[in-house]
PDB file of N, CA, C and O in Angstrom:
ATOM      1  N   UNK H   1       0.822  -1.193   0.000  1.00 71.00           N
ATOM      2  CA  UNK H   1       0.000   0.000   0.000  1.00 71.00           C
ATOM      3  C   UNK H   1       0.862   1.251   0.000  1.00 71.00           C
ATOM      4  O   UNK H   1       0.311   2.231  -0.503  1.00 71.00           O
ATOM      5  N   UNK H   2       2.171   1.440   0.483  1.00 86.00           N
ATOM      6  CA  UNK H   2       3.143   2.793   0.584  1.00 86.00           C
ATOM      7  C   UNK H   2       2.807   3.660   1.107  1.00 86.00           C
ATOM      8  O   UNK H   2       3.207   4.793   0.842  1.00 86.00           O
ATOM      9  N   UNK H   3       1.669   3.287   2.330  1.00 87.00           N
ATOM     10  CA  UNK H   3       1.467   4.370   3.130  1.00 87.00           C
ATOM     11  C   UNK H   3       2.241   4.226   4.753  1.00 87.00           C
ATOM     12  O   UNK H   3       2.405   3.163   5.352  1.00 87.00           O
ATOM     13  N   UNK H   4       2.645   5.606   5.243  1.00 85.00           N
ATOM     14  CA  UNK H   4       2.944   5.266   6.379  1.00 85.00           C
ATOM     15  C   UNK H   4       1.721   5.452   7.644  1.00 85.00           C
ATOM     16  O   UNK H   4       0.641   6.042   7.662  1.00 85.00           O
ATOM     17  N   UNK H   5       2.347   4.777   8.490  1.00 87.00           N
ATOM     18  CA  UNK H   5       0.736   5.020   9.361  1.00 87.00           C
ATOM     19  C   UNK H   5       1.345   5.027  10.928  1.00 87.00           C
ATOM     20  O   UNK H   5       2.399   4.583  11.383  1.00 87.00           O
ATOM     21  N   UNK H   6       0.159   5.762  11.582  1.00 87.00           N
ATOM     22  CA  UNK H   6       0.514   5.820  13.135  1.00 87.00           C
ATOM     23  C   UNK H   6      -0.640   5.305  13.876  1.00 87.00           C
ATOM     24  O   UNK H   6      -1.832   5.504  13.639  1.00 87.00           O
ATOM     25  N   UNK H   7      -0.080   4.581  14.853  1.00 85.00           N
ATOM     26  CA  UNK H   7      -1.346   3.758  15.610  1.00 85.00           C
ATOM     27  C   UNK H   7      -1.078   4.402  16.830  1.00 85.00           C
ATOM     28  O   UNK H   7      -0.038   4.971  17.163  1.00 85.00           O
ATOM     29  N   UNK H   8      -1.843   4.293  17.294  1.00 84.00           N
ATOM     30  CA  UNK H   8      -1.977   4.536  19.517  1.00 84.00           C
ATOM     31  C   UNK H   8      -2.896   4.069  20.238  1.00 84.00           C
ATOM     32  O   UNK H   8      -3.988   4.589  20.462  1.00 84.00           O
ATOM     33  N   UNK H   9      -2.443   2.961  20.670  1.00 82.00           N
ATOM     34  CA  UNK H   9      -3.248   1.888  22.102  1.00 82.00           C
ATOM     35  C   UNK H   9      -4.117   1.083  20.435  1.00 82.00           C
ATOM     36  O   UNK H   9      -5.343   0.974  20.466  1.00 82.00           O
ATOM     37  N   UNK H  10      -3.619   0.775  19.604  1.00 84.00           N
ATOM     38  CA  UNK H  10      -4.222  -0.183  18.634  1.00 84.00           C
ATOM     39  C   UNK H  10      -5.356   0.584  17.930  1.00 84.00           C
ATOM     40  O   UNK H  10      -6.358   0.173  17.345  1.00 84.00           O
ATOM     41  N   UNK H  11      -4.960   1.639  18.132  1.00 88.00           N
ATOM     42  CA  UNK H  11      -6.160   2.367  16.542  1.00 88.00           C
ATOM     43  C   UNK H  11      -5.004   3.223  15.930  1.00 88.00           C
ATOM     44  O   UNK H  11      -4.029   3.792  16.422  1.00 88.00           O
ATOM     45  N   UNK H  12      -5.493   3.092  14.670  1.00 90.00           N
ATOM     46  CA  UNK H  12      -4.839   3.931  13.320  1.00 90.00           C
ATOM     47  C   UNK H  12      -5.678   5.455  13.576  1.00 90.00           C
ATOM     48  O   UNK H  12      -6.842   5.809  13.390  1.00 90.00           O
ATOM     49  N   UNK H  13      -4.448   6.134  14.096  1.00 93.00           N
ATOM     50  CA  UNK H  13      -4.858   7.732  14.252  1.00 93.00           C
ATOM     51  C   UNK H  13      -4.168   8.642  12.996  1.00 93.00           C
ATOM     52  O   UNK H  13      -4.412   9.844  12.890  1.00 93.00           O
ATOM     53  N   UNK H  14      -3.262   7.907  12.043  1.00 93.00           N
ATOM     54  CA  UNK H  14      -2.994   8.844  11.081  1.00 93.00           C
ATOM     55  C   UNK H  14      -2.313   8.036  10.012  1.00 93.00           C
ATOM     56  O   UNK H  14      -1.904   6.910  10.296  1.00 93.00           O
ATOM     57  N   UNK H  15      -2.168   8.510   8.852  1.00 91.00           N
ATOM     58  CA  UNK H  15      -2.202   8.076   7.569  1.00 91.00           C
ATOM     59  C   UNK H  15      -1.550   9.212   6.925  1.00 91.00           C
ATOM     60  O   UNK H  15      -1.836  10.400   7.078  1.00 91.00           O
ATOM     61  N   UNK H  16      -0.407   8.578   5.997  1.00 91.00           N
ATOM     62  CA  UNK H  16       0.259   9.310   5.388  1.00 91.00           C
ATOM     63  C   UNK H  16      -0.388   9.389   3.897  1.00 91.00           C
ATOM     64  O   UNK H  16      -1.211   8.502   3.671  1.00 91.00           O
ATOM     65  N   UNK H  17      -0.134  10.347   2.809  1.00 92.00           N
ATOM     66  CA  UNK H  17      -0.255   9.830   1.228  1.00 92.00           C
ATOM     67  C   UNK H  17       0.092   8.511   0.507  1.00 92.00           C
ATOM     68  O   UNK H  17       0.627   7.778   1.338  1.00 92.00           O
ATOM     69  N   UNK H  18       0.012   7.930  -0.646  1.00 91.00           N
ATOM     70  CA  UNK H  18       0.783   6.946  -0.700  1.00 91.00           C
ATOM     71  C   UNK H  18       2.180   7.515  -1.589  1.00 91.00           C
ATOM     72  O   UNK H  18       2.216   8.631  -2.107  1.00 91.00           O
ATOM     73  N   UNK H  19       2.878   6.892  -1.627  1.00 88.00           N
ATOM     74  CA  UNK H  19       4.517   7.479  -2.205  1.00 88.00           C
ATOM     75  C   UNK H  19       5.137   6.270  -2.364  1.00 88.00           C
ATOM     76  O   UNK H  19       4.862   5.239  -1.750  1.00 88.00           O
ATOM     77  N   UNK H  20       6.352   6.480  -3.569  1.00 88.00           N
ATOM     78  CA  UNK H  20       7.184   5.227  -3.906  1.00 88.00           C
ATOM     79  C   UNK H  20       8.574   5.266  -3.036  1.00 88.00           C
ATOM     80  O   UNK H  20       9.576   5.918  -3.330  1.00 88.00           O
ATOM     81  N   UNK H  21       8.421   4.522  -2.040  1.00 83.00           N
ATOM     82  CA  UNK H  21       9.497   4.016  -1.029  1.00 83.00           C
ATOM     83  C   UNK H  21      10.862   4.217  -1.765  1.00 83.00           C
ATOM     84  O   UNK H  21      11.740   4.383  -0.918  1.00 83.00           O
ATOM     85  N   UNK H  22      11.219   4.250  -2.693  1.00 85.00           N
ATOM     86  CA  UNK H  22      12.097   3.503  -3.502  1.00 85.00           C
ATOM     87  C   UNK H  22      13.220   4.994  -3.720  1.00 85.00           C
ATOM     88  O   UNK H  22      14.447   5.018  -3.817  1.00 85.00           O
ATOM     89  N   UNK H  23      12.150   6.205  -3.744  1.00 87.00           N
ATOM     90  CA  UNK H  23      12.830   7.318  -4.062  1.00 87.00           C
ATOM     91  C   UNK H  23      13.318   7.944  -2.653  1.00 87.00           C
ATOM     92  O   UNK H  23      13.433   9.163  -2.526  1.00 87.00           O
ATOM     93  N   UNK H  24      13.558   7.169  -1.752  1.00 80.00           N
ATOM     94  CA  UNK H  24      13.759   7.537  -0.423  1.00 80.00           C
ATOM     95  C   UNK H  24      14.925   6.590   0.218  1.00 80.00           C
ATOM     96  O   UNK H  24      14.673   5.428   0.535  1.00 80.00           O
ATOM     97  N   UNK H  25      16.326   7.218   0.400  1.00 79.00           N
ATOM     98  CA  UNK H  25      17.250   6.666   0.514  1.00 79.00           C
ATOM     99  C   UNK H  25      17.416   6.502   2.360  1.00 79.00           C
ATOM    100  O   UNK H  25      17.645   7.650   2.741  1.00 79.00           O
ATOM    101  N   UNK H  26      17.403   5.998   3.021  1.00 73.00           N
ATOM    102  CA  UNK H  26      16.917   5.384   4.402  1.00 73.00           C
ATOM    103  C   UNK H  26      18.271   5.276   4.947  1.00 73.00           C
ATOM    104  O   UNK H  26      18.534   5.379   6.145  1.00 73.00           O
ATOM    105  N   UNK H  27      19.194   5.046   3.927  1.00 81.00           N
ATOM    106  CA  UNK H  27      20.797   5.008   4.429  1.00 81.00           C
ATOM    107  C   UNK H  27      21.582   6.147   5.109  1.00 81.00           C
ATOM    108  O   UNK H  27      22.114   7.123   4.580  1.00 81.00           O
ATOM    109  N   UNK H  28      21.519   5.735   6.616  1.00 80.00           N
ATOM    110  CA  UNK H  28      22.865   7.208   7.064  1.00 80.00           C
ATOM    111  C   UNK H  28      23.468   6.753   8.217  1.00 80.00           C
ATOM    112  O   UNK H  28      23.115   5.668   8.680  1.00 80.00           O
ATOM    113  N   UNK H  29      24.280   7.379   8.726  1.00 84.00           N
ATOM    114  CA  UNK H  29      25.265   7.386  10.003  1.00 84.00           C
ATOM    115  C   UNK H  29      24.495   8.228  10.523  1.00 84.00           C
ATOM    116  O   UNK H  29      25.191   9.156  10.936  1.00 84.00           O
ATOM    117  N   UNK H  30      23.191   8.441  10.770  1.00 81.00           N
ATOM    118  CA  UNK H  30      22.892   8.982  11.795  1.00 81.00           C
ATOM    119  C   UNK H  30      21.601   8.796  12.673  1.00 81.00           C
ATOM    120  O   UNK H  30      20.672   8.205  12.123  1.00 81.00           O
ATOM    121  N   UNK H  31      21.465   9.119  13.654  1.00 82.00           N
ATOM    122  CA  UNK H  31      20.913   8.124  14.602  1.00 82.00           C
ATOM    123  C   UNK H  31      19.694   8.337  14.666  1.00 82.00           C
ATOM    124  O   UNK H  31      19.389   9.508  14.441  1.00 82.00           O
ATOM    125  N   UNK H  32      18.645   7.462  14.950  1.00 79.00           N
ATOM    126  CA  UNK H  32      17.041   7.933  14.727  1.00 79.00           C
ATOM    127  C   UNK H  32      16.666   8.622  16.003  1.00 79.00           C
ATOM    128  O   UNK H  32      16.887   8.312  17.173  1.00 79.00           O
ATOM    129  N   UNK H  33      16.082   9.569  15.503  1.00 78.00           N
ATOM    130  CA  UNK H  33      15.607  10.713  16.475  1.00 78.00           C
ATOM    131  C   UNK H  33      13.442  10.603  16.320  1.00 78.00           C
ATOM    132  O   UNK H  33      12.664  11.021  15.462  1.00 78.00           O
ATOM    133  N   UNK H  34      13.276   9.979  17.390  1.00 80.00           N
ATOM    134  CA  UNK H  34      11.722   9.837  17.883  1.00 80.00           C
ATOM    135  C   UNK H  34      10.870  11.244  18.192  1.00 80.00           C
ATOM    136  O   UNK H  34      10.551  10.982  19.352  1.00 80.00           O
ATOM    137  N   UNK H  35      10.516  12.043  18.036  1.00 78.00           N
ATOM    138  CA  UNK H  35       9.791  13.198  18.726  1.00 78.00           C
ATOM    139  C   UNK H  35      10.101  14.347  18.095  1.00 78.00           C
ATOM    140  O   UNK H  35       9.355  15.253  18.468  1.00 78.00           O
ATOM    141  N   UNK H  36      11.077  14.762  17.108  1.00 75.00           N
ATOM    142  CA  UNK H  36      11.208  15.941  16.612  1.00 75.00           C
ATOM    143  C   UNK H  36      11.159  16.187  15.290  1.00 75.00           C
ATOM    144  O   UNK H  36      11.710  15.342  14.586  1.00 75.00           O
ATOM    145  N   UNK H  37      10.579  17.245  14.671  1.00 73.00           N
ATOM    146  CA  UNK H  37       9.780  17.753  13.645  1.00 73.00           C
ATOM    147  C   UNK H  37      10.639  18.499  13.072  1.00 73.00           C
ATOM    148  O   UNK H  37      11.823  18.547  13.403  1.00 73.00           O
ATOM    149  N   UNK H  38       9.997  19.308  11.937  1.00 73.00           N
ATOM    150  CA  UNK H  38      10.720  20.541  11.657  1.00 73.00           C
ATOM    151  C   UNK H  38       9.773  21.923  12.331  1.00 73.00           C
ATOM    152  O   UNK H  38      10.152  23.094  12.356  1.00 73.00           O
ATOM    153  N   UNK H  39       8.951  21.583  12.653  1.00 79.00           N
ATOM    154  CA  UNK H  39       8.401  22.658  13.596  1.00 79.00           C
ATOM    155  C   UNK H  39       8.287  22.591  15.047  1.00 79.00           C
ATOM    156  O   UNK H  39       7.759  23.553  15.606  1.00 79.00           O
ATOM    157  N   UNK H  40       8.750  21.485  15.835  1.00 77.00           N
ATOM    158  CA  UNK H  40       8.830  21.530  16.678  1.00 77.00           C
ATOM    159  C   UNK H  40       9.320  20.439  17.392  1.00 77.00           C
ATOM    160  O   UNK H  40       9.626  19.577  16.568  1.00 77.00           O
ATOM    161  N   UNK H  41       9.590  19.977  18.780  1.00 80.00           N
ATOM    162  CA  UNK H  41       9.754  18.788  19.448  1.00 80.00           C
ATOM    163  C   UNK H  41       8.488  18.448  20.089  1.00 80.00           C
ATOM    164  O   UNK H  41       7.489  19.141  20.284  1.00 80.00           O
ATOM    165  N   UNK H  42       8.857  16.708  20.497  1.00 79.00           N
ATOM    166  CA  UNK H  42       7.809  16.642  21.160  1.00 79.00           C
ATOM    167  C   UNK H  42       8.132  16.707  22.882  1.00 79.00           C
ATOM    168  O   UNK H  42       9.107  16.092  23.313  1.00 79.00           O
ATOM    169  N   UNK H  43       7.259  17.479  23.801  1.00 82.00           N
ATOM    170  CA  UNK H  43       7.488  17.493  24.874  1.00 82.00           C
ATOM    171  C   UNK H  43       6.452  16.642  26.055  1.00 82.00           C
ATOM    172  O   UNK H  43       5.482  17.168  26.602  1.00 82.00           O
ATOM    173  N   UNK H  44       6.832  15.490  26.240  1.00 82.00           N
ATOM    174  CA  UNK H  44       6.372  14.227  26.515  1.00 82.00           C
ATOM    175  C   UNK H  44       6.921  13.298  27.180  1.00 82.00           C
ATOM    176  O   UNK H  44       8.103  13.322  27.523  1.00 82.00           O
ATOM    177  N   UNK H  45       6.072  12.329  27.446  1.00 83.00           N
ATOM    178  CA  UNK H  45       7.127  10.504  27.595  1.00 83.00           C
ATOM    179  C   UNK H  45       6.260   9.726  26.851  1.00 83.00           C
ATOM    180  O   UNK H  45       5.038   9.585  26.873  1.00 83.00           O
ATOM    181  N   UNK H  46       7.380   9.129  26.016  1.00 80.00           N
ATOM    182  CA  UNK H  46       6.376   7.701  25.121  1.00 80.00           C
ATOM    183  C   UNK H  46       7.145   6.553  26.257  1.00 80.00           C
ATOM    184  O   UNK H  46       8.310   6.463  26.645  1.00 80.00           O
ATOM    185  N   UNK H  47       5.656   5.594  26.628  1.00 81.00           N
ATOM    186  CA  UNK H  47       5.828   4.511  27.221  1.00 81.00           C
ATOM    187  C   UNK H  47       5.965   3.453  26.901  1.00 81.00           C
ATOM    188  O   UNK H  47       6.023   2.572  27.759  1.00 81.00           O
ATOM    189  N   UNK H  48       6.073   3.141  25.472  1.00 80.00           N
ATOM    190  CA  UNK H  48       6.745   1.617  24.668  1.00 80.00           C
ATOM    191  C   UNK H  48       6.586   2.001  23.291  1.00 80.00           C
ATOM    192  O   UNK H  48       5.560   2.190  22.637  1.00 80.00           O
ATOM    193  N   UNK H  49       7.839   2.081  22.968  1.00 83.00           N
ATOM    194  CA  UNK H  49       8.430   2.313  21.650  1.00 83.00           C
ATOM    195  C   UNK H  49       8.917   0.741  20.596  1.00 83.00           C
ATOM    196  O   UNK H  49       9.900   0.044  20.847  1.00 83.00           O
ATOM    197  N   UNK H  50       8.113   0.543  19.651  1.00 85.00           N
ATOM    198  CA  UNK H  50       8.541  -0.912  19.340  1.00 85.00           C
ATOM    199  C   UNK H  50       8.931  -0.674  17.435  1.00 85.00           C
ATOM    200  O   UNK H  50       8.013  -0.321  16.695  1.00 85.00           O
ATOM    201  N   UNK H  51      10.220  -0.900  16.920  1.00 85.00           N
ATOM    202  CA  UNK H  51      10.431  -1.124  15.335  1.00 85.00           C
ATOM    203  C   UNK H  51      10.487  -2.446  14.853  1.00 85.00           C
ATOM    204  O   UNK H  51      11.381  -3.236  15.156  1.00 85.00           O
ATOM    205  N   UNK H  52       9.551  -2.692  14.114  1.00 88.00           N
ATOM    206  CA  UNK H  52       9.756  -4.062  13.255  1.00 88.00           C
ATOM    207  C   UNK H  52      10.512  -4.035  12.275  1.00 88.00           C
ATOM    208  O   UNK H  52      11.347  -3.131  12.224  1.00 88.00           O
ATOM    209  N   UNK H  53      10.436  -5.014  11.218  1.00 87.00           N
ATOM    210  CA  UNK H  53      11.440  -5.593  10.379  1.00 87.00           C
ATOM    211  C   UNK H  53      10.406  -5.591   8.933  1.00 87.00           C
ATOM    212  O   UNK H  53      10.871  -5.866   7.827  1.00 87.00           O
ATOM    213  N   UNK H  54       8.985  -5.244   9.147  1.00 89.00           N
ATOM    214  CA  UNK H  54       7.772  -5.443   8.591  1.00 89.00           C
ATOM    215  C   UNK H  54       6.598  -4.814   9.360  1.00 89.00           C
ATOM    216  O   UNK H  54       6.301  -4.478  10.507  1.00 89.00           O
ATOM    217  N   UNK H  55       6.051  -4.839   8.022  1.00 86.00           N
ATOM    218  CA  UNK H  55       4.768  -4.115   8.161  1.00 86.00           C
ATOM    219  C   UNK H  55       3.735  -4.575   9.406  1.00 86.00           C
ATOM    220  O   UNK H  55       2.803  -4.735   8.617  1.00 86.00           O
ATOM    221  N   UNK H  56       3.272  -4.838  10.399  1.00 89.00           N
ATOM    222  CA  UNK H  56       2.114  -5.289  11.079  1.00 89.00           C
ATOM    223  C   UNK H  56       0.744  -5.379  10.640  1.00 89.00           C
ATOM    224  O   UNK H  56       0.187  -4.306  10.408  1.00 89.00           O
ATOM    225  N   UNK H  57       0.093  -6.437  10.481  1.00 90.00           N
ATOM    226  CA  UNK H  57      -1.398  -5.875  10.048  1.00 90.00           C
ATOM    227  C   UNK H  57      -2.135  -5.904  11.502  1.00 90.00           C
ATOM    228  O   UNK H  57      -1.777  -6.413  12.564  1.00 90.00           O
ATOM    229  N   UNK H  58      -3.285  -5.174  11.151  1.00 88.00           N
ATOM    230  CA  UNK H  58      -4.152  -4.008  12.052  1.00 88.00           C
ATOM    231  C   UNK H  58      -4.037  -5.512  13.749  1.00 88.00           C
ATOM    232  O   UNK H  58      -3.829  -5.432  14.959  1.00 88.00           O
ATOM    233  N   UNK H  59      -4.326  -6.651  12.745  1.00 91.00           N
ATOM    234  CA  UNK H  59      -4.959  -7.729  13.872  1.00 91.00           C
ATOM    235  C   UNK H  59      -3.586  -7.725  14.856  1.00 91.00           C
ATOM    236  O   UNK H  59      -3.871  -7.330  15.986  1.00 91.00           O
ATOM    237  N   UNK H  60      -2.428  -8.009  14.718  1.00 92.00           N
ATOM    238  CA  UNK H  60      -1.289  -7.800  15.050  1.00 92.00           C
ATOM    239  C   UNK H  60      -1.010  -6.862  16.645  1.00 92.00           C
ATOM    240  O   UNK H  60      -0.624  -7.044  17.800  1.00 92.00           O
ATOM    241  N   UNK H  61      -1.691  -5.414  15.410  1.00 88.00           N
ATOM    242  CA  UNK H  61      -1.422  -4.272  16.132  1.00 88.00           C
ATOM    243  C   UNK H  61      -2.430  -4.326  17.324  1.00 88.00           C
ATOM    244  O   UNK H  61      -2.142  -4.192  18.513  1.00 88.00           O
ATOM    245  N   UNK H  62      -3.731  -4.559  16.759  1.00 87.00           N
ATOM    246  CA  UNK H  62      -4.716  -4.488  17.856  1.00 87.00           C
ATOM    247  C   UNK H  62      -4.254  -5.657  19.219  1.00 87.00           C
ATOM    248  O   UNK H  62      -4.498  -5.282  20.366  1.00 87.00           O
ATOM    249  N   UNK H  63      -3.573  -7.091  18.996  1.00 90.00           N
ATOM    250  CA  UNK H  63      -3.389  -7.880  20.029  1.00 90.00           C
ATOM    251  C   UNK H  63      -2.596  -6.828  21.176  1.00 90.00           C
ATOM    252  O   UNK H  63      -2.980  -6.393  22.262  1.00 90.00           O
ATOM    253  N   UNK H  64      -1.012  -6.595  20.223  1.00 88.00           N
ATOM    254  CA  UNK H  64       0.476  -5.896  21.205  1.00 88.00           C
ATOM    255  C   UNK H  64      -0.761  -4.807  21.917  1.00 88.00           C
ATOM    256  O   UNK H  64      -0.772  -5.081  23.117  1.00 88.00           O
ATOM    257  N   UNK H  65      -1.331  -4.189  21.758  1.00 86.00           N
ATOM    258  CA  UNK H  65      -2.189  -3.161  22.372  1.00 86.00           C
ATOM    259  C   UNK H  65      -2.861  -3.556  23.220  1.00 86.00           C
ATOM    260  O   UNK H  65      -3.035  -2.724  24.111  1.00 86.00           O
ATOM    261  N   UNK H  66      -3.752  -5.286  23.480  1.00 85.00           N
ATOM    262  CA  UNK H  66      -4.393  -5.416  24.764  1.00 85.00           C
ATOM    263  C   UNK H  66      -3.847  -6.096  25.597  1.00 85.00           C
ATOM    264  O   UNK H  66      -4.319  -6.680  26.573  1.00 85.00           O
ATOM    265  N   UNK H  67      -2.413  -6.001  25.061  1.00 81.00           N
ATOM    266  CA  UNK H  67      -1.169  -6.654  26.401  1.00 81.00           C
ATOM    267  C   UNK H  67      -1.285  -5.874  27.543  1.00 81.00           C
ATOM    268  O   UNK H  67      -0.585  -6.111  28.527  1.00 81.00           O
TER     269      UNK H  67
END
């Protein structure tokens, strides 16, 4: 599908356009930064931060959420 998406507590709260992955070079020496924008930071605490290897489908997402 080539969309990116954001879930919280197992619902899809946002949705990106779709776009070709392909024109997006992912390669760097530098370190992933969680919470900051180009307009702003986030001023917060995230309480479980998880990266896969793959996509999750929704059923997936909805289980890790009623852990």
């Amino acid at each position: 599908e080539n969309r990116l998406q954001l879930w919280l507590d197992g619902q899809l709260v946002a949705e990106s356009a779709t776009f070709d992955p392909r024109k997006f070079n992912l390669n760097c020496n530098q370190p992933l930064r969680i919470g900051g924008g180009e307009t702003g930071s986030w001023n917060g605490h995230l309480g479980d931060v998880r990266l896969y290897k793959r996509a999750l489908a929704p059923a997936e997402i909805a289980a890790l959420a009623s852990r």
